[in-house]
Amino acid sequence: MNTRKRSGREPLSKALQLRIFKRDGWLCCWCKKPVIFAPVMKYLELELRNAGNREPLAYYHAHWTRNTSPLLDELGAVLDHKEAFVTGGADTEENLCTACAKCNGRKSSAPLDRWNQREKRSPIKGKYGEPQHWDGLSSVFVMLAKRNPDRLTAGEREWLKALGAAKP
Ligand SMILES: [Zn+2]
């Protein structure tokens, strides 16, 4: 979640965020690229450290910068407003959609009609159809988080709970 853009507003609940990621199949609603549940990258890195890997790794950084976490800089999952909040778009499920970090950065608070006219990443279209079972690696997060209960931050514990509760 891009917290910088949400300053001054009620944070969206993790359960709501997950509902929207799942509804959208963990695909960016603008470019249709598969997005990644960011906390998993931190635990993948931790898994490697636990296995004795001491190499520098660019898996996870809280700021999702290209040099420190290139995958999240591109594909980190965030929520976007279809109609920007500052121009009156609401925090409703209908006005929210899953976005990759790159599209989210491009969109900022441009009104939808103006943003739609801008050059943007062309949507990917699968020759054999769209992925039906992509989960943003959220299941890997659940597995690794359960392995490292003492390392979980309060926020990550909430994610784990919300992911568990969101399972069918
Ligand atoms: Zn995108």
Short mmCIF file of C-alpha atoms and ligand atoms in Angstrom, two decimals:
data_model
loop_
_atom_site.label_atom_id
_atom_site.label_comp_id
_atom_site.label_asym_id
_atom_site.label_seq_id
_atom_site.Cartn_x
_atom_site.Cartn_y
_atom_site.Cartn_z
CA MET A 1 0.00 0.00 0.00
CA ASN A 2 1.31 3.37 -0.92
CA THR A 3 0.97 5.16 2.39
CA ARG A 4 2.40 8.46 1.20
CA LYS A 5 -0.58 9.06 -1.05
CA ARG A 6 -3.02 8.18 1.67
CA SER A 7 -1.84 10.64 4.28
CA GLY A 8 -4.68 12.41 6.00
CA ARG A 9 -7.18 9.68 5.22
CA GLU A 10 -8.45 6.67 7.01
CA PRO A 11 -6.30 3.72 6.00
CA LEU A 12 -8.18 1.08 4.08
CA SER A 13 -8.57 -2.11 6.04
CA LYS A 14 -6.34 -4.98 5.03
CA ALA A 15 -9.40 -7.17 4.51
CA LEU A 16 -10.80 -4.63 2.04
CA GLN A 17 -7.49 -4.35 0.22
CA LEU A 18 -7.29 -8.13 -0.13
CA ARG A 19 -10.89 -8.33 -1.38
CA ILE A 20 -10.01 -5.94 -4.19
CA PHE A 21 -6.70 -7.64 -5.06
CA LYS A 22 -8.58 -10.94 -5.27
CA ARG A 23 -11.52 -9.50 -7.17
CA ASP A 24 -9.07 -8.17 -9.77
CA GLY A 25 -7.16 -11.46 -9.91
CA TRP A 26 -3.99 -9.72 -8.66
CA LEU A 27 -3.69 -7.99 -12.04
CA CYS A 28 -3.11 -4.27 -12.53
CA CYS A 29 -6.39 -2.76 -13.70
CA TRP A 30 -4.49 -0.37 -16.01
CA CYS A 31 -1.75 -2.43 -17.69
CA LYS A 32 -2.98 -5.95 -16.71
CA LYS A 33 0.44 -7.01 -15.46
CA PRO A 34 0.47 -9.47 -12.54
CA VAL A 35 1.17 -7.65 -9.28
CA ILE A 36 3.11 -8.86 -6.23
CA PHE A 37 2.07 -8.79 -2.59
CA ALA A 38 5.00 -6.75 -1.26
CA PRO A 39 5.53 -8.34 2.19
CA VAL A 40 6.40 -11.65 0.54
CA MET A 41 9.63 -10.18 -0.80
CA LYS A 42 10.81 -9.36 2.70
CA TYR A 43 10.21 -12.95 3.81
CA LEU A 44 11.82 -14.44 0.70
CA GLU A 45 14.91 -12.42 1.55
CA LEU A 46 14.71 -13.58 5.17
CA GLU A 47 14.39 -17.18 4.01
CA LEU A 48 17.63 -16.83 2.07
CA ARG A 49 19.36 -15.23 5.07
CA ASN A 50 18.15 -18.06 7.29
CA ALA A 51 19.66 -20.48 4.78
CA GLY A 52 23.01 -18.76 5.16
CA ASN A 53 23.00 -16.50 2.12
CA ARG A 54 25.11 -13.41 2.81
CA GLU A 55 25.10 -11.91 -0.69
CA PRO A 56 23.63 -8.45 -1.16
CA LEU A 57 20.02 -8.89 -2.30
CA ALA A 58 17.64 -6.45 -3.96
CA TYR A 59 14.45 -8.23 -2.93
CA TYR A 60 12.84 -5.93 -0.44
CA HIS A 61 13.07 -2.37 0.76
CA ALA A 62 10.33 -0.42 2.48
CA HIS A 63 10.53 2.31 -0.18
CA TRP A 64 10.25 0.00 -3.19
CA THR A 65 13.00 1.82 -5.06
CA ARG A 66 14.39 0.43 -8.29
CA ASN A 67 17.90 -0.01 -6.91
CA THR A 68 16.82 -1.75 -3.70
CA SER A 69 13.75 -3.73 -4.81
CA PRO A 70 13.28 -3.58 -8.59
CA LEU A 71 10.45 -6.09 -8.64
CA LEU A 72 8.34 -4.03 -6.25
CA ASP A 73 9.29 -0.79 -8.00
CA GLU A 74 7.57 -2.25 -11.06
CA LEU A 75 4.97 -4.68 -9.82
CA GLY A 76 4.32 -4.04 -6.13
CA ALA A 77 0.56 -4.27 -5.55
CA VAL A 78 -1.22 -1.08 -4.52
CA LEU A 79 -4.77 0.13 -4.64
CA ASP A 80 -5.70 2.94 -6.96
CA HIS A 81 -8.76 5.10 -7.21
CA LYS A 82 -10.33 4.93 -10.65
CA GLU A 83 -11.52 8.44 -10.00
CA ALA A 84 -8.88 10.22 -7.93
CA PHE A 85 -9.78 10.88 -4.32
CA VAL A 86 -8.84 14.57 -4.60
CA THR A 87 -11.31 15.07 -7.45
CA GLY A 88 -14.12 13.46 -5.52
CA GLY A 89 -13.51 9.76 -6.06
CA ALA A 90 -14.70 7.75 -3.10
CA ASP A 91 -13.04 5.03 -1.03
CA THR A 92 -15.62 2.53 -2.25
CA GLU A 93 -14.89 -0.91 -3.65
CA GLU A 94 -16.33 0.16 -7.01
CA ASN A 95 -13.94 3.12 -7.24
CA LEU A 96 -10.91 1.15 -6.11
CA CYS A 97 -8.85 -1.15 -8.27
CA THR A 98 -5.62 -3.10 -8.10
CA ALA A 99 -2.62 -1.35 -9.65
CA CYS A 100 1.05 -2.06 -10.14
CA ALA A 101 3.46 0.40 -8.56
CA LYS A 102 4.47 1.79 -11.95
CA CYS A 103 0.95 2.61 -13.10
CA ASN A 104 0.12 4.00 -9.67
CA GLY A 105 3.12 6.32 -9.87
CA ARG A 106 2.09 7.51 -13.29
CA LYS A 107 -1.49 8.12 -12.39
CA SER A 108 -0.98 10.32 -9.31
CA SER A 109 -4.16 12.34 -8.94
CA ALA A 110 -4.88 13.09 -12.58
CA PRO A 111 -8.57 12.97 -13.40
CA LEU A 112 -9.44 9.73 -15.16
CA ASP A 113 -10.20 11.34 -18.53
CA ARG A 114 -6.92 13.24 -18.61
CA TRP A 115 -4.94 10.25 -17.40
CA ASN A 116 -6.57 8.04 -20.00
CA GLN A 117 -5.23 10.31 -22.74
CA ARG A 118 -1.66 10.05 -21.51
CA GLU A 119 0.76 7.59 -22.93
CA LYS A 120 0.80 4.57 -20.70
CA ARG A 121 2.00 1.01 -20.62
CA SER A 122 0.06 -0.96 -23.17
CA PRO A 123 -2.07 -3.62 -21.53
CA ILE A 124 -0.81 -7.15 -21.87
CA LYS A 125 -3.18 -9.62 -23.42
CA GLY A 126 -2.59 -13.32 -22.99
CA LYS A 127 -2.82 -15.39 -26.13
CA TYR A 128 -4.29 -18.22 -24.08
CA GLY A 129 -6.44 -16.14 -21.78
CA GLU A 130 -5.88 -14.28 -18.56
CA PRO A 131 -4.37 -15.97 -15.48
CA GLN A 132 -7.09 -17.41 -13.29
CA HIS A 133 -4.97 -18.51 -10.34
CA TRP A 134 -2.32 -15.84 -9.79
CA ASP A 135 -2.28 -14.77 -6.15
CA GLY A 136 0.46 -12.16 -6.06
CA LEU A 137 2.59 -14.70 -4.14
CA SER A 138 0.35 -14.07 -1.14
CA SER A 139 0.26 -17.82 -0.37
CA VAL A 140 4.05 -17.82 -0.19
CA PHE A 141 3.82 -14.96 2.29
CA VAL A 142 1.41 -16.98 4.45
CA MET A 143 3.75 -19.97 4.40
CA LEU A 144 6.89 -17.97 5.21
CA ALA A 145 5.20 -15.75 7.78
CA LYS A 146 4.03 -18.82 9.68
CA ARG A 147 7.63 -20.04 9.68
CA ASN A 148 8.85 -16.79 11.24
CA PRO A 149 6.21 -15.81 13.82
CA ASP A 150 8.71 -13.86 15.92
CA ARG A 151 9.70 -11.66 13.00
CA LEU A 152 6.23 -10.45 12.08
CA THR A 153 5.44 -6.78 12.56
CA ALA A 154 1.98 -5.84 13.83
CA GLY A 155 0.97 -4.94 10.28
CA GLU A 156 2.20 -8.26 8.91
CA ARG A 157 0.29 -10.14 11.59
CA GLU A 158 -2.82 -8.30 10.40
CA TRP A 159 -2.06 -9.30 6.80
CA LEU A 160 -1.64 -12.91 7.88
CA LYS A 161 -4.92 -12.84 9.72
CA ALA A 162 -6.73 -11.18 6.82
CA LEU A 163 -5.26 -13.69 4.35
CA GLY A 164 -6.29 -16.59 6.55
CA ALA A 165 -9.78 -15.21 6.95
CA ALA A 166 -10.04 -14.52 3.24
CA LYS A 167 -9.33 -18.15 2.30
CA PRO A 168 -12.36 -20.06 1.03
ZN ZN B 1 0.11 -1.42 -14.20
#
